Coordinates of C-alpha atoms and ligand atoms in Angstrom, one line a residue:
M86 CA 0.1 0.0 0.0
A87 CA 2.7 2.5 1.1
A88 CA 4.9 1.1 -1.8
Y89 CA 1.9 1.9 -4.2
Q90 CA 1.6 5.4 -2.9
E91 CA 5.1 6.1 -2.8
K92 CA 5.4 5.0 -6.6
K93 CA 2.7 7.5 -7.3
F94 CA 4.5 10.3 -5.4
A95 CA 7.7 9.5 -7.3
Q96 CA 6.0 9.7 -10.7
E97 CA 4.3 13.1 -9.6
R98 CA 7.8 14.5 -8.6
K99 CA 9.3 13.5 -12.0
H100 CA 7.0 16.0 -13.6
K101 CA 8.0 18.9 -11.4
I102 CA 10.4 21.4 -12.5
I103 CA 12.3 22.4 -9.6
Q104 CA 15.1 24.6 -8.4
N105 CA 18.0 26.2 -9.9
D106 CA 17.1 24.7 -13.4
T107 CA 19.5 22.0 -13.0
K108 CA 18.3 18.6 -13.9
A109 CA 20.4 17.0 -11.2
S110 CA 18.7 18.7 -8.6
Q111 CA 15.2 17.5 -9.2
G112 CA 14.2 17.0 -5.8
Q113 CA 16.7 14.1 -5.4
W114 CA 17.9 15.1 -1.9
G115 CA 17.7 12.4 0.8
R116 CA 18.8 8.8 0.2
A117 CA 19.3 7.1 -3.1
W118 CA 16.2 6.2 -5.3
E119 CA 18.1 4.1 -7.4
V120 CA 20.9 1.6 -6.4
D121 CA 24.3 1.2 -8.4
W122 CA 26.2 -2.0 -8.3
F123 CA 28.9 -0.5 -6.2
S124 CA 26.4 0.6 -3.4
L125 CA 24.7 -2.9 -3.5
A126 CA 28.2 -4.5 -3.4
S127 CA 29.1 -2.6 -0.3
I128 CA 25.8 -3.2 1.2
L129 CA 26.1 -6.7 1.0
F130 CA 29.5 -6.7 2.1
L131 CA 28.6 -4.8 5.3
L132 CA 25.5 -7.0 5.9
M133 CA 27.6 -10.3 6.1
F134 CA 30.7 -9.0 7.4
A135 CA 30.0 -6.1 10.0
P136 CA 28.6 -8.5 12.6
L137 CA 31.5 -10.9 12.0
I138 CA 33.9 -7.9 12.5
V139 CA 32.5 -7.0 15.8
Y140 CA 32.6 -10.5 16.9
Y141 CA 36.2 -10.8 15.9
F142 CA 37.4 -7.9 17.8
I143 CA 35.6 -8.9 21.1
M144 CA 36.7 -12.4 20.6
S145 CA 40.3 -11.5 20.1
C146 CA 40.3 -9.8 23.3
D147 CA 38.5 -12.5 25.2
Q148 CA 40.6 -15.3 23.8
Y149 CA 43.9 -13.6 22.5
Q150 CA 44.7 -10.7 24.7
C151 CA 43.4 -8.3 22.2
S152 CA 45.7 -9.5 19.3
L153 CA 44.2 -9.2 16.0
T154 CA 46.8 -11.3 14.2
D155 CA 46.9 -14.4 16.6
P156 CA 43.7 -16.0 15.9
L157 CA 44.2 -15.7 12.2
L158 CA 47.5 -17.1 12.5
D159 CA 46.2 -19.9 14.8
L160 CA 43.7 -20.6 12.0
L161 CA 46.0 -20.5 9.0
M162 CA 48.6 -22.9 10.8
G163 CA 46.1 -25.3 11.6
N164 CA 46.5 -24.8 15.4
K165 CA 43.0 -24.3 15.8
H166 CA 39.9 -24.6 14.1
L167 CA 36.9 -22.2 13.9
S168 CA 34.9 -24.6 16.1
D169 CA 37.7 -24.3 18.8
I170 CA 37.2 -20.6 19.0
W171 CA 33.6 -20.9 18.7
N172 CA 33.2 -23.4 21.5
K173 CA 35.3 -21.1 23.7
T174 CA 32.9 -18.1 23.1
P175 CA 30.3 -17.5 26.0
M176 CA 27.1 -18.0 24.7
L177 CA 23.7 -16.1 25.6
T178 CA 22.8 -16.4 29.2
Y179 CA 19.6 -15.9 31.0
R180 CA 21.4 -13.3 33.3
A181 CA 22.5 -11.2 30.2
A182 CA 19.1 -11.4 28.6
G183 CA 17.5 -10.1 31.8
I184 CA 20.4 -7.2 32.2
Y185 CA 19.8 -6.2 28.8
S186 CA 15.9 -6.3 28.8
L187 CA 16.0 -4.3 31.9
W188 CA 18.5 -1.8 30.5
V189 CA 16.5 -1.1 27.3
T190 CA 13.3 -1.0 29.3
F191 CA 14.7 1.5 31.6
Q192 CA 15.8 3.7 28.7
V193 CA 12.5 3.4 27.1
V194 CA 10.8 4.6 30.3
L195 CA 13.1 7.6 30.5
Y196 CA 12.6 8.6 27.0
V197 CA 8.8 8.2 26.8
F198 CA 7.5 8.8 30.3
I199 CA 9.6 11.6 31.8
P200 CA 9.3 14.9 30.1
D201 CA 12.5 17.0 30.4
F202 CA 13.1 19.2 33.4
C203 CA 16.6 19.9 32.8
H204 CA 15.9 22.9 30.6
K205 CA 14.0 24.6 33.3
F206 CA 17.0 25.1 35.5
L207 CA 20.1 24.7 33.3
P208 CA 21.0 28.0 31.6
G209 CA 21.6 27.7 28.0
Y210 CA 20.4 24.1 27.6
V211 CA 17.7 23.5 25.0
G212 CA 15.5 20.6 25.9
G213 CA 11.7 19.8 26.0
V214 CA 9.6 19.7 22.8
Q215 CA 11.8 20.7 19.8
E216 CA 11.2 20.9 16.2
G217 CA 13.3 18.7 13.6
A218 CA 14.4 19.9 10.1
V219 CA 12.0 20.1 7.1
T220 CA 11.9 16.5 5.6
P221 CA 11.8 16.0 1.8
A222 CA 8.2 15.6 2.1
G223 CA 7.7 18.9 3.7
V224 CA 7.0 17.7 7.2
V225 CA 8.4 19.3 10.5
N226 CA 8.5 16.7 13.2
K227 CA 8.3 17.4 16.9
Y228 CA 10.8 15.7 19.5
E229 CA 11.0 15.4 23.2
I230 CA 14.5 16.2 23.9
N231 CA 15.3 14.6 27.2
G232 CA 18.6 12.8 26.6
L233 CA 20.7 14.8 29.2
Q234 CA 18.2 14.0 32.0
A235 CA 18.1 10.2 30.9
W236 CA 21.9 10.4 31.0
I237 CA 22.0 12.1 34.2
I238 CA 19.4 9.8 36.1
T239 CA 21.3 6.7 34.6
H240 CA 24.7 7.8 35.9
V241 CA 23.5 9.0 39.2
L242 CA 21.8 5.4 39.9
W243 CA 25.0 3.8 38.6
F244 CA 27.3 5.9 41.0
A245 CA 24.6 5.4 44.0
N246 CA 25.0 1.6 43.5
A247 CA 28.8 1.6 43.1
S248 CA 29.1 3.7 46.3
C249 CA 26.5 2.4 48.6
L250 CA 23.7 0.4 47.3
H251 CA 25.6 -2.5 45.9
F252 CA 22.8 -4.3 44.2
F253 CA 25.3 -5.4 41.4
S254 CA 29.1 -5.0 40.7
P255 CA 30.3 -2.2 38.6
T256 CA 32.1 -4.8 36.6
I257 CA 28.8 -6.1 35.4
I258 CA 29.1 -4.9 31.9
F259 CA 32.6 -6.3 31.5
D260 CA 31.8 -9.7 33.1
N261 CA 28.9 -10.2 30.7
W262 CA 30.3 -8.6 27.7
I263 CA 30.0 -11.3 25.1
P264 CA 26.5 -12.8 26.3
L265 CA 25.2 -9.1 26.1
L266 CA 26.6 -8.9 22.6
W267 CA 24.1 -11.7 21.4
C268 CA 21.3 -9.5 23.2
A269 CA 22.4 -6.4 21.4
N270 CA 22.3 -8.3 18.0
I271 CA 19.0 -9.7 18.7
L272 CA 17.4 -6.2 19.4
G273 CA 19.5 -4.7 16.3
Y274 CA 18.1 -7.4 13.8
A275 CA 14.4 -7.3 15.4
V276 CA 14.2 -3.3 15.2
S277 CA 15.6 -3.3 11.8
T278 CA 13.4 -5.9 10.5
F279 CA 10.3 -4.4 12.2
A280 CA 11.2 -1.0 10.4
M281 CA 11.2 -2.6 7.2
I282 CA 8.1 -4.2 7.7
K283 CA 6.5 -1.1 9.2
G284 CA 7.7 0.8 6.1
Y285 CA 5.6 -1.4 3.9
F286 CA 2.4 -1.8 5.7
F287 CA 2.1 1.2 8.3
P288 CA 4.5 3.8 7.7
T289 CA 4.3 6.9 9.9
N290 CA 4.4 9.0 6.9
A291 CA 4.2 7.4 3.5
R292 CA 5.5 10.4 1.5
D293 CA 8.8 10.4 3.5
C294 CA 9.3 6.5 2.5
K295 CA 11.7 5.6 -0.1
F296 CA 11.5 2.2 -2.0
T297 CA 14.4 1.3 -4.3
G298 CA 13.1 -2.2 -5.1
N299 CA 16.2 -3.7 -4.0
F300 CA 15.3 -5.7 -0.8
F301 CA 19.0 -5.6 0.6
Y302 CA 19.4 -2.0 0.1
D303 CA 16.1 -1.1 1.5
Y304 CA 16.9 -3.2 4.5
M305 CA 20.1 -1.8 5.2
M306 CA 19.5 1.9 4.3
G307 CA 15.9 1.9 5.4
I308 CA 12.5 2.8 4.1
E309 CA 11.0 5.2 6.3
F310 CA 12.5 8.4 7.2
N311 CA 11.0 8.9 10.6
P312 CA 9.4 5.8 11.9
R313 CA 7.5 6.4 15.0
I314 CA 5.2 4.4 17.4
G315 CA 2.8 6.8 18.8
K316 CA 3.2 10.5 18.8
W317 CA 6.6 10.5 20.6
F318 CA 8.5 7.3 20.2
D319 CA 10.8 8.4 17.6
F320 CA 13.1 5.3 16.5
K321 CA 16.0 7.4 15.1
L322 CA 16.2 9.7 18.2
F323 CA 15.7 6.8 20.5
F324 CA 18.2 4.3 19.0
N325 CA 20.9 6.9 18.0
G326 CA 21.2 8.3 21.5
R327 CA 20.0 5.5 24.0
P328 CA 20.6 2.8 24.6
G329 CA 24.0 3.1 22.7
I330 CA 25.5 6.3 23.7
V331 CA 24.0 6.5 27.0
A332 CA 25.6 3.2 27.7
W333 CA 29.0 4.3 26.0
T334 CA 30.2 6.2 29.4
L335 CA 28.8 3.2 31.6
I336 CA 30.6 0.7 29.7
N337 CA 33.7 2.6 30.1
L338 CA 33.2 3.0 33.7
S339 CA 32.6 -0.8 34.0
F340 CA 36.1 -1.3 32.3
A341 CA 37.5 1.2 34.7
A342 CA 36.1 -0.9 37.5
K343 CA 37.6 -4.1 36.2
Q344 CA 41.0 -2.6 36.0
Q345 CA 40.7 -1.6 39.6
E346 CA 39.6 -5.2 40.5
L347 CA 42.2 -6.8 38.4
Y348 CA 45.3 -4.7 39.2
G349 CA 44.3 -2.7 42.4
E350 CA 44.5 0.5 40.4
V351 CA 43.1 2.5 37.5
T352 CA 45.6 3.7 35.0
N353 CA 46.1 7.2 33.7
S354 CA 45.4 6.0 30.2
M355 CA 41.9 4.4 31.4
I356 CA 41.2 7.8 33.1
L357 CA 42.0 9.7 29.9
V358 CA 39.7 7.5 27.8
N359 CA 37.0 8.0 30.4
V360 CA 37.3 11.8 30.5
L361 CA 37.8 12.5 26.7
Q362 CA 35.0 10.1 25.6
G363 CA 32.9 11.4 28.6
I364 CA 33.1 14.9 27.3
Y365 CA 32.2 13.7 23.8
V366 CA 29.1 11.9 25.3
L367 CA 27.9 14.7 27.5
D368 CA 28.5 17.1 24.5
F369 CA 26.1 14.8 22.5
F370 CA 23.3 15.0 25.0
W371 CA 23.9 18.8 25.9
N372 CA 23.5 19.3 22.1
E373 CA 20.7 16.9 21.5
A374 CA 18.4 19.6 20.0
W375 CA 21.2 20.7 17.7
Y376 CA 21.4 16.9 16.7
L377 CA 18.1 17.1 15.2
K378 CA 19.7 18.8 12.3
T379 CA 22.6 16.6 11.8
I380 CA 22.8 14.1 8.8
D381 CA 21.7 11.1 10.8
I382 CA 18.1 12.7 11.7
C383 CA 17.8 15.1 8.8
H384 CA 18.8 12.7 5.9
D385 CA 19.3 9.0 6.8
H386 CA 16.3 6.7 6.7
F387 CA 15.9 4.1 9.4
G388 CA 17.2 0.8 8.5
W389 CA 19.9 -1.7 9.6
Y390 CA 22.6 0.9 9.1
L391 CA 21.2 2.7 12.1
G392 CA 19.1 0.2 13.8
W393 CA 21.8 -2.6 14.1
G394 CA 24.6 0.1 14.1
D395 CA 23.4 1.9 17.2
C396 CA 22.6 -1.4 19.1
V397 CA 25.7 -3.4 18.2
W398 CA 28.5 -1.6 16.3
L399 CA 28.4 1.7 18.6
P400 CA 28.6 0.4 21.9
Y401 CA 30.9 -2.6 21.0
L402 CA 33.5 -0.8 18.6
Y403 CA 33.6 2.7 20.0
T404 CA 34.4 1.3 23.4
L405 CA 37.3 -0.8 22.2
Q406 CA 40.1 1.4 23.9
G407 CA 38.6 1.0 27.5
L408 CA 38.2 -2.7 26.6
Y409 CA 41.8 -3.0 25.5
L410 CA 42.9 -1.3 28.7
V411 CA 41.6 -3.9 30.8
Y412 CA 43.8 -6.5 29.3
H413 CA 46.7 -4.1 28.9
P414 CA 46.9 -1.7 31.5
V415 CA 48.9 1.2 30.3
Q416 CA 50.6 3.7 32.5
L417 CA 51.7 6.8 30.2
C418 CA 54.5 9.0 31.3
T419 CA 53.2 12.5 32.3
A420 CA 54.4 14.2 29.0
H421 CA 52.7 11.6 26.9
A422 CA 49.5 11.8 28.9
I423 CA 49.5 15.6 28.8
G424 CA 49.9 15.5 25.0
I425 CA 47.1 13.3 24.6
L426 CA 44.8 15.4 26.8
M427 CA 45.6 18.4 24.7
L428 CA 45.1 16.8 21.5
G429 CA 41.8 15.5 22.7
L430 CA 40.5 18.8 23.9
L431 CA 41.8 20.7 20.7
G432 CA 40.0 18.2 18.6
Y433 CA 37.0 18.5 20.9
Y434 CA 37.1 22.5 20.6
I435 CA 37.3 22.4 16.8
F436 CA 34.4 20.0 16.7
R437 CA 32.4 21.9 19.0
M438 CA 33.0 25.4 17.8
T439 CA 32.7 24.4 14.1
N440 CA 29.2 22.7 15.0
H441 CA 28.4 25.7 17.2
Q442 CA 29.2 28.3 14.4
K443 CA 26.8 26.6 12.0
D444 CA 24.1 26.1 14.6
L445 CA 24.3 30.0 15.4
F446 CA 24.2 31.1 12.0
R447 CA 21.2 28.8 11.0
R448 CA 19.3 29.7 14.1
T449 CA 19.7 33.4 13.5
N450 CA 19.3 33.3 9.7
G451 CA 22.9 34.8 9.6
N452 CA 22.2 37.7 12.0
C453 CA 25.0 37.0 14.4
R454 CA 28.8 37.2 14.8
I455 CA 31.4 34.6 14.0
W456 CA 34.8 35.6 15.3
G457 CA 33.6 39.1 15.9
K458 CA 32.4 39.6 12.5
K459 CA 29.2 39.5 10.6
P460 CA 29.1 36.1 8.7
E461 CA 29.6 35.7 5.0
Y462 CA 27.4 33.4 3.2
I463 CA 26.0 32.2 0.0
E464 CA 22.1 32.6 -0.7
C465 CA 20.6 29.1 -2.1
S466 CA 17.2 27.7 -2.5
Y467 CA 15.6 24.0 -2.7
M468 CA 12.3 22.5 -3.2
S469 CA 10.5 19.8 -1.3
V470 CA 8.3 17.1 -2.9
D471 CA 5.4 18.9 -2.9
G472 CA 7.0 21.8 -5.1
T473 CA 7.2 24.4 -2.1
K474 CA 10.3 26.5 -2.6
Y475 CA 12.5 27.1 0.5
H476 CA 15.6 29.4 1.0
S477 CA 18.8 28.7 3.0
K478 CA 22.2 30.1 3.5
L479 CA 25.8 28.4 3.3
M480 CA 28.3 30.0 5.5
T481 CA 31.5 30.8 4.1
S482 CA 33.4 32.3 7.1
G483 CA 34.6 31.0 10.5
F484 CA 35.7 27.4 10.4
W485 CA 33.2 26.9 7.6
G486 CA 35.4 29.2 5.5
W487 CA 38.5 27.1 6.2
A488 CA 37.1 23.8 4.9
R489 CA 33.8 22.4 4.1
H490 CA 33.7 19.8 7.0
F491 CA 36.1 21.2 9.7
N492 CA 34.0 19.8 12.3
Y493 CA 34.8 16.2 11.2
T494 CA 38.5 17.2 11.5
G495 CA 38.2 18.1 15.0
D496 CA 36.3 14.8 15.6
L497 CA 39.1 13.0 14.0
M498 CA 41.7 14.7 16.3
G499 CA 39.7 13.7 19.3
S500 CA 39.4 10.0 18.0
L501 CA 43.0 9.9 17.4
A502 CA 43.6 11.0 21.1
Y503 CA 41.7 7.9 22.6
C504 CA 43.8 5.4 20.4
L505 CA 47.2 7.1 21.4
A506 CA 46.2 6.5 25.1
C507 CA 46.6 2.9 24.5
G508 CA 50.1 3.1 23.8
F509 CA 51.7 1.3 20.5
E510 CA 51.7 -2.4 21.4
H511 CA 48.7 -3.6 19.5
I512 CA 46.7 -2.3 16.5
L513 CA 43.3 -3.1 18.0
P514 CA 42.7 0.2 19.8
Y515 CA 43.6 2.1 16.5
F516 CA 40.5 0.6 14.9
Y517 CA 38.6 3.6 16.0
I518 CA 40.7 6.3 14.2
V519 CA 40.8 4.1 11.0
Y520 CA 36.9 3.5 11.1
M521 CA 36.2 7.1 11.8
T522 CA 38.4 8.3 9.0
I523 CA 36.6 6.1 6.5
L524 CA 33.2 6.9 8.0
L525 CA 33.7 10.7 8.0
T526 CA 35.4 10.9 4.7
H527 CA 32.6 8.7 3.1
R528 CA 29.9 10.9 4.9
C529 CA 31.6 14.1 3.6
I530 CA 31.3 12.6 -0.1
R531 CA 27.7 11.3 0.7
D532 CA 26.6 14.7 2.2
E533 CA 28.2 16.7 -0.8
H534 CA 26.5 14.7 -3.2
R535 CA 23.2 15.5 -1.4
C536 CA 23.8 19.0 -1.1
W537 CA 24.6 19.3 -4.8
S538 CA 21.3 17.5 -5.6
K539 CA 19.3 19.8 -3.2
Y540 CA 21.0 23.0 -4.0
G541 CA 22.2 22.6 -7.6
K542 CA 24.3 25.3 -9.1
D543 CA 24.2 27.4 -5.6
W544 CA 26.2 24.5 -4.2
K545 CA 28.7 24.8 -7.0
R546 CA 29.2 28.4 -6.1
Y547 CA 29.9 27.4 -2.3
T548 CA 32.4 24.7 -3.3
A549 CA 34.3 27.2 -5.4
A550 CA 34.3 29.6 -2.6
V551 CA 35.5 26.9 -0.1
P552 CA 37.5 24.4 -2.2
Y553 CA 38.7 22.1 0.7
R554 CA 36.7 19.4 2.7
L555 CA 38.5 18.3 5.5
L556 CA 42.2 19.7 5.7
P557 CA 42.9 23.3 4.1
G558 CA 45.3 23.1 1.2
I559 CA 45.4 19.4 1.4
F560 CA 41.9 17.7 1.1
Ligands
NDP886 P1 27.1 18.4 9.5 O1 26.8 19.0 10.8 O2 28.3 19.0 8.9 O3 25.9 18.8 8.8 C1 25.9 18.7 7.1 C2 24.8 19.7 6.8 O4 25.1 21.0 7.1 C3 24.9 19.7 5.2 O5 24.0 18.5 4.8 C4 24.0 20.9 5.0 O6 22.5 20.7 5.4 C5 24.6 22.0 6.2 N1 25.8 22.7 5.7 C6 26.9 22.3 5.0 N2 27.7 23.4 4.6 C7 27.1 24.4 5.3 C8 27.7 25.8 5.4 N3 28.6 26.1 4.8 N4 26.9 26.5 6.2 C9 25.6 26.2 7.0 N5 25.2 24.8 6.8 C10 26.0 23.9 5.9 O7 27.3 17.0 9.5 P2 26.9 15.6 10.3 O8 25.5 15.8 10.4 O9 27.3 14.6 9.7 O10 27.7 15.8 11.6 C11 27.5 16.4 12.8 C12 28.5 16.1 13.7 O11 28.4 14.8 14.2 C13 29.9 16.4 13.2 O12 30.8 17.1 13.9 C14 30.5 14.9 13.1 O13 31.9 14.9 13.3 C15 29.7 14.0 14.1 N6 29.5 12.8 14.0 C16 30.0 11.9 14.6 C17 29.9 10.7 14.4 C18 30.5 9.4 15.1 O14 30.1 8.2 15.0 N7 31.2 9.8 16.1 C19 29.1 9.9 13.4 C20 28.6 11.1 12.5 C21 28.8 12.5 12.7 P3 21.3 21.5 5.0 O15 20.7 20.7 4.0 O16 20.7 22.1 6.1 O17 21.8 22.9 4.1

């Protein structure tokens, strides 16, 4: 039914002459309508191998002290069979299933049933009911922004338990790490499959659905733009932020507790990882309203990429440094530790200021000051599916005049800092910077393709004014 409606809308769209008189910009913004062979091959690769990659990393810590090469060597030299490794892998347990169910239920309750009170007493914090960006179908969704509150309540309870209540050990996450991986996978697949079925049979907004006709592409990249249950349970906002990102700092705390239990101390590298990643997580929740305007919420549809990615990939691979440090407790010399802290803080500063400049610029429609001056910008326009014309501005000063994605550059500097905290003995903790470099470079290209489709020749004027993507003068 929704597929039929969408086909009809697509046909109507074809007849509309839209913005900037360019053929390429015929309302094609949002994710792809057609699948090329390269995208399909990448998607099949990820669907098959991403779960294996996560398993391989976690297993190599559990069975090989975080060596990524030893399991392969063992297999290649015939010292071990796949079945030996699999037989040593902890299976799903009732305890892990109970912990995980309780965890997700608790986050759902915090998300759905407790309206935000933080914005009432925290100056500068934007919470409560907020509007998202205009979707390709011209819809503006409302969101209840209460992630900071959920993060605070969860962490207050965690510390209360660790210091006086003692209902469970703070090492509980580390101690059940692999059984919890199976639970996260079950949820990740269940929610992605549900989202696909929902897209076909009962979408929240049929005009914001996209069907390429390719099952794997639609499953991976999603059909519905903003699937919801009821008025407020928004899949994208919930799964992006909680349970994965709220869990991120708890997972790191659990790893620190395990270090304490095993070695009688928490190393400075573990503290650095906890602090730098803690700042990043807190920043995310402090700016959750701003997050409504980022690519994940504004442009990506909800499929396996977001559903499984948020449940499994993020909590398991973004926390590899902390996990590694449980097996290899690195104590850094003071100079090294300060250097890493500086790199992490500088990266965070660039990341935050760049994002802040765009947010301020967009919120005030350019009536603000960036680095003490009125911002420079390029006027541009685009149209939604229903033919409504919108106007927008692309800033060409501040960090946005240095490069088109300097926020990614700051993010990458911070990511490198987490990895460097783990020393140079193994490559496993460096996975994060490799992954982030691929993710953000790909995202840059993806975003630019979308912006070009959306703004047409205005986008070309912008790229001529700001020629570099990440590093001024280089890329
Ligand atoms: P951006 O915040 O850079 O948003 C890109 C959008 O901003 C474009 O699509 C366009 O949207 C608008 N835009 C582009 N150029 C300009 C300009 N010059 N002036 C005004 N608006 C402009 O990208 P993301 O949403 O990807 O990233 C947000 C943050 O999240 C980044 O800092 C990134 O590092 C971080 N991130 C972290 C990840 C992680 O896993 N740790 C993953 C992904 C992102 P429009 O259509 O409105 O014009």
